[in-house]
């Protein structure tokens, strides 16, 4: 592992290995509360109910110094840290931040697999922006998150998901850790088995009873021993103990459509005013299309009347819309078809669908990745 900015390629890694980043926000809910309520900064903060049956969803790093943890009963946390400040969760705000960070991830790769609101795997094997290394991409993403959300994230960089997730936890908060090819087994060897994904407190106890405390202890057991004691989990454990993980990053549903819309301050009915707004919407939509490297065949114009009823008009081409000019021509033709309006509208949107760009960038099978260039 390394923090010196050297990256996966610097040690002459065998081609074919993937480059995976795991990003995880630091003390997520608590950090959002500290961001939005500056008096809370630098103080022990818990998010959750403080009643007799309350439980912490999480707590700030200041509170962790006292031993407070996620899922701990609030009463226990208060005993450990009498000055602990409680806040109720505000899920709508956390979801909004989650969408913001996801948008940032998607600017660097379409292969983003969110695991929860605050963490995701990214496969950056294809360095589509020519940034140069997975570590640099991770640093850029961390800087963007800080600039755009006012929050810190930690990142792990490695050649598979198992190691990237362990790495993101290694230098928290606001840290980065790289585990290079060839270093995975050694990294795992010193790790307590309870840090392995999928091994809970009960699993760790069972292992301790068998004399297995660390990754090295696990690696010393053969596959038959593991199958006898851990059944279906055996293959996973056997590989994990060697720093091997064959799982691919599974990008969530490919995006089905892309577009932009505007809600007006005052309802509009004049054709010329609508054409003006449409021009702006076309510009934003086309920028988004270019950024996402997708192409689409169907253009839909959407209007919402003052009474909230919708009016849509769509046009499909036999091939993708090729340019901004073409998108504009279609958009304005659709608008002309609905003019003059029977009643004023409060919102106008333009949507491009039947996207086909997503398939073009789907990941190669793990075993067939050898031809991929290194970053
Ligand atoms: P985590 O990423 O596990 O924790 P965290 O972001 O608070 O702290 P860090 O990553 O720096 O260790 O979880 C993300 C959010 O999910 C967390 O802020 C609150 C919520 N959560 C729960 O509601 N219950 C839980 O048991 C856990 C672990 C998290
Ligand atoms: Mg987190």
mmCIF file of C-alpha atoms and ligand atoms in Angstrom:
data_model
loop_
_atom_site.group_PDB
_atom_site.id
_atom_site.type_symbol
_atom_site.label_atom_id
_atom_site.label_comp_id
_atom_site.label_asym_id
_atom_site.label_seq_id
_atom_site.Cartn_x
_atom_site.Cartn_y
_atom_site.Cartn_z
ATOM 1 C CA UNK A 1 0.000 0.000 0.000
ATOM 2 C CA UNK A 2 1.155 3.514 -0.549
ATOM 3 C CA UNK A 3 0.221 7.109 -0.109
ATOM 4 C CA UNK A 4 3.045 8.543 -2.129
ATOM 5 C CA UNK A 5 1.068 9.054 -5.306
ATOM 6 C CA UNK A 6 2.803 6.233 -7.128
ATOM 7 C CA UNK A 7 0.306 4.123 -8.873
ATOM 8 C CA UNK A 8 -0.669 0.722 -10.057
ATOM 9 C CA UNK A 9 1.472 0.947 -13.151
ATOM 10 C CA UNK A 10 4.640 2.072 -11.503
ATOM 11 C CA UNK A 11 5.585 -1.421 -10.454
ATOM 12 C CA UNK A 12 5.155 -2.871 -13.923
ATOM 13 C CA UNK A 13 1.880 -4.564 -13.146
ATOM 14 C CA UNK A 14 0.839 -7.382 -15.442
ATOM 15 C CA UNK A 15 -1.627 -6.121 -18.028
ATOM 16 C CA UNK A 16 -5.144 -7.411 -17.540
ATOM 17 C CA UNK A 17 -5.587 -6.304 -13.957
ATOM 18 C CA UNK A 18 -8.458 -3.962 -13.369
ATOM 19 C CA UNK A 19 -8.226 -0.629 -11.583
ATOM 20 C CA UNK A 20 -10.856 -0.208 -8.923
ATOM 21 C CA UNK A 21 -11.563 2.740 -6.660
ATOM 22 C CA UNK A 22 -13.778 2.491 -3.587
ATOM 23 C CA UNK A 23 -14.984 5.861 -2.333
ATOM 24 C CA UNK A 24 -16.620 6.205 1.087
ATOM 25 C CA UNK A 25 -17.724 9.447 2.730
ATOM 26 C CA UNK A 26 -16.331 10.134 6.209
ATOM 27 C CA UNK A 27 -18.803 9.949 9.112
ATOM 28 C CA UNK A 28 -21.373 10.712 6.462
ATOM 29 C CA UNK A 29 -24.592 11.755 8.247
ATOM 30 C CA UNK A 30 -22.666 13.418 11.086
ATOM 31 C CA UNK A 31 -20.420 15.343 8.681
ATOM 32 C CA UNK A 32 -23.467 16.671 6.835
ATOM 33 C CA UNK A 33 -24.876 17.906 10.157
ATOM 34 C CA UNK A 34 -21.556 19.561 11.020
ATOM 35 C CA UNK A 35 -21.417 21.156 7.590
ATOM 36 C CA UNK A 36 -24.905 22.624 7.861
ATOM 37 C CA UNK A 37 -24.593 23.673 11.502
ATOM 38 C CA UNK A 38 -21.098 25.122 11.943
ATOM 39 C CA UNK A 39 -21.417 25.209 15.767
ATOM 40 C CA UNK A 40 -21.213 21.411 15.641
ATOM 41 C CA UNK A 41 -17.811 21.351 13.962
ATOM 42 C CA UNK A 42 -15.016 19.904 16.048
ATOM 43 C CA UNK A 43 -17.539 18.483 18.501
ATOM 44 C CA UNK A 44 -18.760 14.971 19.258
ATOM 45 C CA UNK A 45 -21.978 14.618 17.253
ATOM 46 C CA UNK A 46 -24.261 11.612 16.943
ATOM 47 C CA UNK A 47 -27.051 11.182 14.432
ATOM 48 C CA UNK A 48 -29.991 9.190 15.768
ATOM 49 C CA UNK A 49 -32.636 9.282 18.468
ATOM 50 C CA UNK A 50 -31.469 10.139 21.978
ATOM 51 C CA UNK A 51 -34.455 8.483 23.678
ATOM 52 C CA UNK A 52 -34.129 5.322 25.806
ATOM 53 C CA UNK A 53 -34.550 3.123 22.730
ATOM 54 C CA UNK A 54 -32.469 5.307 20.414
ATOM 55 C CA UNK A 55 -29.537 3.991 18.391
ATOM 56 C CA UNK A 56 -26.696 5.852 16.650
ATOM 57 C CA UNK A 57 -26.771 5.712 12.867
ATOM 58 C CA UNK A 58 -23.281 7.167 12.996
ATOM 59 C CA UNK A 59 -21.197 9.714 14.892
ATOM 60 C CA UNK A 60 -18.452 12.242 14.174
ATOM 61 C CA UNK A 61 -14.795 11.295 14.520
ATOM 62 C CA UNK A 62 -14.660 13.479 17.639
ATOM 63 C CA UNK A 63 -17.228 11.134 19.218
ATOM 64 C CA UNK A 64 -15.380 8.038 18.029
ATOM 65 C CA UNK A 65 -12.436 8.998 20.241
ATOM 66 C CA UNK A 66 -14.723 8.204 23.157
ATOM 67 C CA UNK A 67 -15.619 4.811 21.709
ATOM 68 C CA UNK A 68 -18.969 5.791 20.183
ATOM 69 C CA UNK A 69 -19.898 3.778 17.100
ATOM 70 C CA UNK A 70 -22.645 3.192 14.513
ATOM 71 C CA UNK A 71 -25.482 0.942 15.751
ATOM 72 C CA UNK A 72 -24.581 1.591 19.402
ATOM 73 C CA UNK A 73 -27.516 2.274 21.761
ATOM 74 C CA UNK A 74 -27.685 6.009 22.399
ATOM 75 C CA UNK A 75 -27.695 5.423 26.158
ATOM 76 C CA UNK A 76 -24.338 3.621 25.924
ATOM 77 C CA UNK A 77 -22.919 6.377 23.727
ATOM 78 C CA UNK A 78 -23.988 9.042 26.212
ATOM 79 C CA UNK A 79 -22.306 7.121 29.002
ATOM 80 C CA UNK A 80 -19.072 6.975 27.005
ATOM 81 C CA UNK A 81 -19.302 10.611 25.917
ATOM 82 C CA UNK A 82 -21.482 12.756 28.186
ATOM 83 C CA UNK A 83 -21.087 15.833 25.925
ATOM 84 C CA UNK A 84 -22.361 13.973 22.874
ATOM 85 C CA UNK A 85 -24.696 16.178 20.803
ATOM 86 C CA UNK A 86 -27.601 14.390 19.117
ATOM 87 C CA UNK A 87 -29.243 15.306 15.855
ATOM 88 C CA UNK A 88 -32.134 13.630 14.042
ATOM 89 C CA UNK A 89 -31.298 12.224 10.629
ATOM 90 C CA UNK A 90 -32.288 14.304 7.589
ATOM 91 C CA UNK A 91 -32.464 11.686 4.889
ATOM 92 C CA UNK A 92 -33.543 14.059 2.117
ATOM 93 C CA UNK A 93 -30.299 16.017 2.560
ATOM 94 C CA UNK A 94 -28.177 12.847 2.623
ATOM 95 C CA UNK A 95 -29.865 11.613 -0.565
ATOM 96 C CA UNK A 96 -29.190 14.928 -2.282
ATOM 97 C CA UNK A 97 -25.487 14.698 -1.395
ATOM 98 C CA UNK A 98 -25.486 11.097 -2.541
ATOM 99 C CA UNK A 99 -26.797 12.162 -5.960
ATOM 100 C CA UNK A 100 -24.143 14.885 -6.140
ATOM 101 C CA UNK A 101 -21.276 12.483 -5.505
ATOM 102 C CA UNK A 102 -22.727 9.956 -7.952
ATOM 103 C CA UNK A 103 -22.748 12.599 -10.668
ATOM 104 C CA UNK A 104 -19.085 13.285 -9.929
ATOM 105 C CA UNK A 105 -18.225 9.561 -10.155
ATOM 106 C CA UNK A 106 -20.033 9.275 -13.489
ATOM 107 C CA UNK A 107 -17.873 11.994 -14.952
ATOM 108 C CA UNK A 108 -14.861 9.735 -14.578
ATOM 109 C CA UNK A 109 -16.349 6.372 -15.548
ATOM 110 C CA UNK A 110 -19.737 4.917 -16.453
ATOM 111 C CA UNK A 111 -18.848 1.850 -14.359
ATOM 112 C CA UNK A 112 -20.114 3.018 -10.972
ATOM 113 C CA UNK A 113 -21.633 0.589 -8.477
ATOM 114 C CA UNK A 114 -23.150 2.388 -5.506
ATOM 115 C CA UNK A 115 -23.275 0.250 -2.352
ATOM 116 C CA UNK A 116 -25.162 2.734 -0.208
ATOM 117 C CA UNK A 117 -25.793 6.466 -0.094
ATOM 118 C CA UNK A 118 -22.195 7.217 0.811
ATOM 119 C CA UNK A 119 -20.043 4.659 -0.958
ATOM 120 C CA UNK A 120 -19.436 3.223 -4.398
ATOM 121 C CA UNK A 121 -17.060 1.127 -6.442
ATOM 122 C CA UNK A 122 -15.683 2.641 -9.629
ATOM 123 C CA UNK A 123 -13.911 0.707 -12.357
ATOM 124 C CA UNK A 124 -11.444 3.121 -13.948
ATOM 125 C CA UNK A 125 -9.485 0.569 -15.966
ATOM 126 C CA UNK A 126 -10.353 2.523 -19.084
ATOM 127 C CA UNK A 127 -8.871 5.923 -18.378
ATOM 128 C CA UNK A 128 -11.291 7.682 -20.699
ATOM 129 C CA UNK A 129 -10.077 11.189 -19.800
ATOM 130 C CA UNK A 130 -6.387 10.307 -20.036
ATOM 131 C CA UNK A 131 -5.782 11.309 -16.427
ATOM 132 C CA UNK A 132 -2.899 8.915 -16.128
ATOM 133 C CA UNK A 133 -3.442 6.829 -13.036
ATOM 134 C CA UNK A 134 -6.164 5.436 -10.835
ATOM 135 C CA UNK A 135 -4.694 7.189 -7.791
ATOM 136 C CA UNK A 136 -4.824 10.520 -9.560
ATOM 137 C CA UNK A 137 -8.448 9.902 -10.519
ATOM 138 C CA UNK A 138 -9.214 9.071 -6.883
ATOM 139 C CA UNK A 139 -7.547 12.292 -5.720
ATOM 140 C CA UNK A 140 -9.425 14.352 -8.292
ATOM 141 C CA UNK A 141 -12.694 12.805 -7.180
ATOM 142 C CA UNK A 142 -11.919 13.511 -3.510
ATOM 143 C CA UNK A 143 -11.105 17.121 -4.337
ATOM 144 C CA UNK A 144 -14.284 17.516 -6.377
ATOM 145 C CA UNK A 145 -16.386 16.063 -3.570
ATOM 146 C CA UNK A 146 -14.815 18.451 -1.104
ATOM 147 C CA UNK A 147 -15.312 21.464 -3.379
ATOM 148 C CA UNK A 148 -18.864 20.650 -4.414
ATOM 149 C CA UNK A 149 -20.334 19.223 -1.217
ATOM 150 C CA UNK A 150 -18.103 20.673 1.506
ATOM 151 C CA UNK A 151 -17.541 17.132 2.795
ATOM 152 C CA UNK A 152 -14.592 14.750 2.868
ATOM 153 C CA UNK A 153 -14.391 11.281 1.387
ATOM 154 C CA UNK A 154 -11.780 8.560 1.699
ATOM 155 C CA UNK A 155 -10.715 6.409 -1.212
ATOM 156 C CA UNK A 156 -9.121 3.022 -1.683
ATOM 157 C CA UNK A 157 -7.361 2.164 -4.926
ATOM 158 C CA UNK A 158 -6.504 -1.366 -5.904
ATOM 159 C CA UNK A 159 -6.904 -4.074 -8.507
ATOM 160 C CA UNK A 160 -10.090 -5.626 -7.141
ATOM 161 C CA UNK A 161 -13.169 -4.703 -5.137
ATOM 162 C CA UNK A 162 -12.240 -6.591 -1.979
ATOM 163 C CA UNK A 163 -8.908 -4.792 -1.640
ATOM 164 C CA UNK A 164 -10.216 -1.371 -2.734
ATOM 165 C CA UNK A 165 -12.836 -1.481 0.010
ATOM 166 C CA UNK A 166 -10.305 -2.467 2.641
ATOM 167 C CA UNK A 167 -8.020 0.296 1.394
ATOM 168 C CA UNK A 168 -10.631 3.055 1.650
ATOM 169 C CA UNK A 169 -10.987 2.245 5.343
ATOM 170 C CA UNK A 170 -7.257 2.248 5.985
ATOM 171 C CA UNK A 171 -6.525 5.975 6.222
ATOM 172 C CA UNK A 172 -9.927 7.352 7.241
ATOM 173 C CA UNK A 173 -10.937 10.131 7.586
ATOM 174 C CA UNK A 174 -9.977 12.158 4.496
ATOM 175 C CA UNK A 175 -7.432 9.587 3.430
ATOM 176 C CA UNK A 176 -6.299 7.629 0.437
ATOM 177 C CA UNK A 177 -4.648 4.245 0.281
ATOM 178 C CA UNK A 178 -3.284 2.311 -2.665
ATOM 179 C CA UNK A 179 -2.717 -1.434 -2.654
ATOM 180 C CA UNK A 180 -0.609 -2.305 -5.663
ATOM 181 C CA UNK A 181 -0.587 -5.581 -7.548
ATOM 182 C CA UNK A 182 1.605 -7.966 -5.633
ATOM 183 C CA UNK A 183 0.830 -6.273 -2.316
ATOM 184 C CA UNK A 184 -2.673 -7.679 -1.782
ATOM 185 C CA UNK A 185 -1.726 -10.900 -0.032
ATOM 186 C CA UNK A 186 0.689 -9.138 2.325
ATOM 187 C CA UNK A 187 -1.892 -6.475 3.123
ATOM 188 C CA UNK A 188 -4.529 -9.074 3.931
ATOM 189 C CA UNK A 189 -2.105 -11.190 5.961
ATOM 190 C CA UNK A 190 -1.875 -8.699 8.814
ATOM 191 C CA UNK A 191 -5.559 -7.836 8.809
ATOM 192 C CA UNK A 192 -7.890 -9.061 11.546
ATOM 193 C CA UNK A 193 -10.483 -11.272 9.872
ATOM 194 C CA UNK A 194 -13.336 -9.166 11.237
ATOM 195 C CA UNK A 195 -12.310 -6.445 8.790
ATOM 196 C CA UNK A 196 -13.078 -8.792 5.859
ATOM 197 C CA UNK A 197 -16.280 -7.966 4.070
ATOM 198 C CA UNK A 198 -18.915 -10.564 4.988
ATOM 199 C CA UNK A 199 -17.380 -11.623 8.291
ATOM 200 C CA UNK A 200 -19.519 -10.306 11.115
ATOM 201 C CA UNK A 201 -18.843 -10.466 14.858
ATOM 202 C CA UNK A 202 -20.253 -14.019 15.038
ATOM 203 C CA UNK A 203 -18.119 -15.181 12.131
ATOM 204 C CA UNK A 204 -15.037 -13.616 13.704
ATOM 205 C CA UNK A 205 -15.780 -15.426 16.990
ATOM 206 C CA UNK A 206 -16.110 -18.736 15.201
ATOM 207 C CA UNK A 207 -12.794 -18.156 13.478
ATOM 208 C CA UNK A 208 -11.109 -17.173 16.720
ATOM 209 C CA UNK A 209 -12.274 -20.464 18.198
ATOM 210 C CA UNK A 210 -10.502 -22.207 15.300
ATOM 211 C CA UNK A 211 -7.347 -20.172 15.913
ATOM 212 C CA UNK A 212 -7.901 -17.843 12.967
ATOM 213 C CA UNK A 213 -7.328 -14.197 13.879
ATOM 214 C CA UNK A 214 -5.719 -12.705 10.783
ATOM 215 C CA UNK A 215 -5.652 -13.048 7.030
ATOM 216 C CA UNK A 216 -2.416 -15.008 7.362
ATOM 217 C CA UNK A 217 -4.099 -17.507 9.700
ATOM 218 C CA UNK A 218 -6.867 -17.903 7.133
ATOM 219 C CA UNK A 219 -4.424 -18.326 4.233
ATOM 220 C CA UNK A 220 -2.696 -21.104 6.157
ATOM 221 C CA UNK A 221 -5.851 -23.278 6.097
ATOM 222 C CA UNK A 222 -6.537 -25.406 3.019
ATOM 223 C CA UNK A 223 -9.737 -25.320 1.009
ATOM 224 C CA UNK A 224 -11.053 -28.607 2.506
ATOM 225 C CA UNK A 225 -10.706 -27.207 6.013
ATOM 226 C CA UNK A 226 -12.526 -24.045 4.966
ATOM 227 C CA UNK A 227 -15.321 -26.013 3.239
ATOM 228 C CA UNK A 228 -15.789 -28.180 6.324
ATOM 229 C CA UNK A 229 -16.160 -25.191 8.620
ATOM 230 C CA UNK A 230 -17.547 -22.431 6.422
ATOM 231 C CA UNK A 231 -19.498 -24.252 3.695
ATOM 232 C CA UNK A 232 -20.505 -21.973 0.845
ATOM 233 C CA UNK A 233 -18.311 -19.117 2.077
ATOM 234 C CA UNK A 234 -15.167 -21.238 1.716
ATOM 235 C CA UNK A 235 -14.226 -20.279 -1.830
ATOM 236 C CA UNK A 236 -14.668 -16.598 -1.083
ATOM 237 C CA UNK A 237 -12.539 -16.875 2.072
ATOM 238 C CA UNK A 238 -9.850 -18.872 0.287
ATOM 239 C CA UNK A 239 -9.499 -16.186 -2.376
ATOM 240 C CA UNK A 240 -9.903 -13.228 -0.022
ATOM 241 C CA UNK A 241 -7.067 -14.511 2.184
ATOM 242 C CA UNK A 242 -4.860 -14.270 -0.914
ATOM 243 C CA UNK A 243 -6.079 -10.829 -1.949
ATOM 244 C CA UNK A 244 -7.996 -12.276 -4.888
ATOM 245 C CA UNK A 245 -11.494 -11.166 -5.862
ATOM 246 C CA UNK A 246 -13.003 -11.856 -9.263
ATOM 247 C CA UNK A 247 -16.202 -9.838 -8.889
ATOM 248 C CA UNK A 248 -16.841 -7.157 -11.468
ATOM 249 C CA UNK A 249 -18.053 -3.653 -10.767
ATOM 250 C CA UNK A 250 -21.695 -3.776 -11.766
ATOM 251 C CA UNK A 251 -22.865 -0.427 -13.002
ATOM 252 C CA UNK A 252 -26.407 0.220 -11.898
ATOM 253 C CA UNK A 253 -29.077 0.260 -14.579
ATOM 254 C CA UNK A 254 -27.864 1.962 -17.672
ATOM 255 C CA UNK A 255 -29.365 5.395 -17.997
ATOM 256 C CA UNK A 256 -32.517 5.222 -20.101
ATOM 257 C CA UNK A 257 -32.827 8.865 -21.000
ATOM 258 C CA UNK A 258 -31.134 12.172 -20.648
ATOM 259 C CA UNK A 259 -32.365 15.733 -20.877
ATOM 260 C CA UNK A 260 -33.124 19.007 -19.176
ATOM 261 C CA UNK A 261 -36.170 20.949 -18.107
ATOM 262 C CA UNK A 262 -37.086 24.356 -16.783
ATOM 263 C CA UNK A 263 -39.905 25.424 -14.496
ATOM 264 C CA UNK A 264 -40.854 29.053 -15.170
ATOM 265 C CA UNK A 265 -41.282 31.704 -12.513
ATOM 266 C CA UNK A 266 -44.460 32.748 -14.324
ATOM 267 C CA UNK A 267 -46.546 30.628 -16.695
ATOM 268 C CA UNK A 268 -45.730 31.229 -20.361
ATOM 269 C CA UNK A 269 -47.956 31.040 -23.423
ATOM 270 C CA UNK A 270 -46.154 33.066 -26.076
ATOM 271 C CA UNK A 271 -44.457 31.051 -28.799
ATOM 272 C CA UNK A 272 -41.421 33.336 -29.000
ATOM 273 C CA UNK A 273 -40.771 33.120 -25.238
ATOM 274 C CA UNK A 274 -41.013 29.332 -25.417
ATOM 275 C CA UNK A 275 -38.609 29.166 -28.363
ATOM 276 C CA UNK A 276 -36.087 31.185 -26.394
ATOM 277 C CA UNK A 277 -36.280 28.866 -23.388
ATOM 278 C CA UNK A 278 -36.126 25.870 -25.684
ATOM 279 C CA UNK A 279 -32.798 27.102 -27.076
ATOM 280 C CA UNK A 280 -31.321 27.106 -23.572
ATOM 281 C CA UNK A 281 -32.727 23.666 -22.818
ATOM 282 C CA UNK A 282 -31.289 22.337 -26.077
ATOM 283 C CA UNK A 283 -27.842 23.664 -25.121
ATOM 284 C CA UNK A 284 -27.929 22.014 -21.680
ATOM 285 C CA UNK A 285 -29.279 18.750 -23.085
ATOM 286 C CA UNK A 286 -26.606 18.607 -25.759
ATOM 287 C CA UNK A 287 -23.862 19.321 -23.196
ATOM 288 C CA UNK A 288 -25.148 16.439 -21.092
ATOM 289 C CA UNK A 289 -25.232 14.153 -24.109
ATOM 290 C CA UNK A 290 -21.639 14.976 -24.980
ATOM 291 C CA UNK A 291 -20.469 14.598 -21.412
ATOM 292 C CA UNK A 292 -22.109 11.200 -20.973
ATOM 293 C CA UNK A 293 -20.754 9.974 -24.300
ATOM 294 C CA UNK A 294 -24.141 8.551 -25.150
ATOM 295 C CA UNK A 295 -26.236 8.821 -28.261
ATOM 296 C CA UNK A 296 -30.004 8.707 -28.559
ATOM 297 C CA UNK A 297 -32.577 8.290 -31.304
ATOM 298 C CA UNK A 298 -35.776 9.681 -29.769
ATOM 299 C CA UNK A 299 -36.395 13.308 -28.879
ATOM 300 C CA UNK A 300 -39.366 14.147 -26.660
ATOM 301 C CA UNK A 301 -40.645 17.614 -25.909
ATOM 302 C CA UNK A 302 -42.563 17.843 -22.658
ATOM 303 C CA UNK A 303 -44.790 20.712 -21.585
ATOM 304 C CA UNK A 304 -46.628 20.948 -18.290
ATOM 305 C CA UNK A 305 -49.715 23.135 -18.338
ATOM 306 C CA UNK A 306 -50.666 25.563 -15.599
ATOM 307 C CA UNK A 307 -53.200 22.927 -14.422
ATOM 308 C CA UNK A 308 -50.368 20.318 -14.264
ATOM 309 C CA UNK A 309 -51.617 18.277 -17.218
ATOM 310 C CA UNK A 310 -48.797 17.167 -19.511
ATOM 311 C CA UNK A 311 -48.410 17.505 -23.234
ATOM 312 C CA UNK A 312 -45.665 15.536 -24.987
ATOM 313 C CA UNK A 313 -44.545 15.250 -28.580
ATOM 314 C CA UNK A 314 -41.831 12.838 -29.727
ATOM 315 C CA UNK A 315 -39.875 12.091 -32.860
ATOM 316 C CA UNK A 316 -37.674 9.026 -33.439
ATOM 317 C CA UNK A 317 -34.894 8.763 -35.962
ATOM 318 C CA UNK A 318 -33.581 5.533 -37.502
ATOM 319 C CA UNK A 319 -30.120 6.546 -36.158
ATOM 320 C CA UNK A 320 -28.831 8.639 -33.240
ATOM 321 C CA UNK A 321 -29.217 12.416 -33.232
ATOM 322 C CA UNK A 322 -25.874 13.520 -34.636
ATOM 323 C CA UNK A 323 -25.399 17.136 -33.583
ATOM 324 C CA UNK A 324 -26.709 20.007 -31.521
ATOM 325 C CA UNK A 325 -28.123 21.527 -34.705
ATOM 326 C CA UNK A 326 -30.099 18.382 -35.430
ATOM 327 C CA UNK A 327 -31.386 18.253 -31.859
ATOM 328 C CA UNK A 328 -32.427 21.909 -32.183
ATOM 329 C CA UNK A 329 -34.233 21.346 -35.471
ATOM 330 C CA UNK A 330 -36.214 18.445 -34.037
ATOM 331 C CA UNK A 331 -36.937 20.298 -30.787
ATOM 332 C CA UNK A 332 -38.270 23.367 -32.557
ATOM 333 C CA UNK A 333 -40.325 21.280 -35.002
ATOM 334 C CA UNK A 334 -41.974 19.538 -32.050
ATOM 335 C CA UNK A 335 -42.673 22.879 -30.390
ATOM 336 C CA UNK A 336 -44.153 24.330 -33.592
ATOM 337 C CA UNK A 337 -46.544 21.374 -33.715
ATOM 338 C CA UNK A 338 -48.127 22.304 -30.389
ATOM 339 C CA UNK A 339 -48.332 26.065 -31.009
ATOM 340 C CA UNK A 340 -50.460 28.002 -30.423
ATOM 341 C CA UNK A 341 -51.028 26.671 -26.932
ATOM 342 C CA UNK A 342 -54.510 26.084 -25.600
ATOM 343 C CA UNK A 343 -53.346 27.216 -22.159
ATOM 344 C CA UNK A 344 -50.122 28.592 -20.620
ATOM 345 C CA UNK A 345 -47.365 26.237 -19.477
ATOM 346 C CA UNK A 346 -45.356 26.151 -16.263
ATOM 347 C CA UNK A 347 -42.588 23.818 -17.365
ATOM 348 C CA UNK A 348 -40.818 22.735 -20.527
ATOM 349 C CA UNK A 349 -38.385 19.865 -20.948
ATOM 350 C CA UNK A 350 -36.509 18.052 -23.675
ATOM 351 C CA UNK A 351 -35.613 14.385 -23.333
ATOM 352 C CA UNK A 352 -33.385 12.212 -25.454
ATOM 353 C CA UNK A 353 -34.065 8.491 -25.131
ATOM 354 C CA UNK A 354 -33.311 5.193 -26.865
ATOM 355 C CA UNK A 355 -29.752 5.736 -25.740
ATOM 356 C CA UNK A 356 -27.225 3.318 -27.098
ATOM 357 C CA UNK A 357 -23.934 4.645 -25.741
ATOM 358 C CA UNK A 358 -24.082 2.697 -22.460
ATOM 359 C CA UNK A 359 -23.695 -0.700 -24.079
ATOM 360 C CA UNK A 360 -20.627 0.481 -25.928
ATOM 361 C CA UNK A 361 -18.738 0.989 -22.687
ATOM 362 C CA UNK A 362 -19.830 -2.101 -20.736
ATOM 363 C CA UNK A 363 -16.946 -3.903 -19.050
ATOM 364 C CA UNK A 364 -15.141 -6.797 -20.648
ATOM 365 C CA UNK A 365 -15.342 -10.139 -18.838
ATOM 366 C CA UNK A 366 -12.799 -10.427 -16.041
ATOM 367 C CA UNK A 367 -10.920 -13.211 -17.754
ATOM 368 C CA UNK A 368 -10.839 -11.381 -21.061
ATOM 369 C CA UNK A 369 -9.300 -8.164 -19.858
ATOM 370 C CA UNK A 370 -5.745 -8.921 -20.876
ATOM 371 C CA UNK A 371 -5.869 -6.792 -24.001
ATOM 372 C CA UNK A 372 -6.771 -3.659 -22.035
ATOM 373 C CA UNK A 373 -4.057 -1.051 -21.953
ATOM 374 C CA UNK A 374 -2.820 0.012 -18.558
ATOM 375 C CA UNK A 375 -3.560 3.579 -17.592
HETATM 376 P P1 LIG B 1 -20.603 4.185 6.908
HETATM 377 O O1 LIG B 1 -19.877 4.577 5.664
HETATM 378 O O2 LIG B 1 -20.475 2.789 7.395
HETATM 379 O O3 LIG B 1 -20.146 5.112 8.126
HETATM 380 P P2 LIG B 1 -19.823 6.655 8.127
HETATM 381 O O4 LIG B 1 -19.806 7.242 6.783
HETATM 382 O O5 LIG B 1 -20.730 7.318 9.103
HETATM 383 O O6 LIG B 1 -18.363 6.694 8.756
HETATM 384 P P3 LIG B 1 -16.992 6.216 8.082
HETATM 385 O O7 LIG B 1 -17.305 5.729 6.717
HETATM 386 O O8 LIG B 1 -16.117 7.430 8.089
HETATM 387 O O9 LIG B 1 -16.469 5.143 8.978
HETATM 388 O O10 LIG B 1 -22.143 4.485 6.743
HETATM 389 C C1 LIG B 1 -22.642 5.598 5.999
HETATM 390 C C2 LIG B 1 -23.887 6.144 6.640
HETATM 391 O O11 LIG B 1 -24.874 5.130 6.744
HETATM 392 C C3 LIG B 1 -23.659 6.653 8.048
HETATM 393 O O12 LIG B 1 -23.226 8.001 8.072
HETATM 394 C C4 LIG B 1 -25.004 6.460 8.686
HETATM 395 C C5 LIG B 1 -25.614 5.277 7.954
HETATM 396 N N1 LIG B 1 -25.535 4.070 8.790
HETATM 397 C C6 LIG B 1 -26.642 3.668 9.534
HETATM 398 O O13 LIG B 1 -27.711 4.291 9.460
HETATM 399 N N2 LIG B 1 -26.531 2.563 10.342
HETATM 400 C C7 LIG B 1 -25.373 1.839 10.463
HETATM 401 O O14 LIG B 1 -25.315 0.859 11.217
HETATM 402 C C8 LIG B 1 -24.238 2.251 9.697
HETATM 403 C C9 LIG B 1 -22.946 1.490 9.796
HETATM 404 C C10 LIG B 1 -24.365 3.358 8.879
HETATM 405 MG MG1 LIG B 2 -18.788 6.320 5.208
#
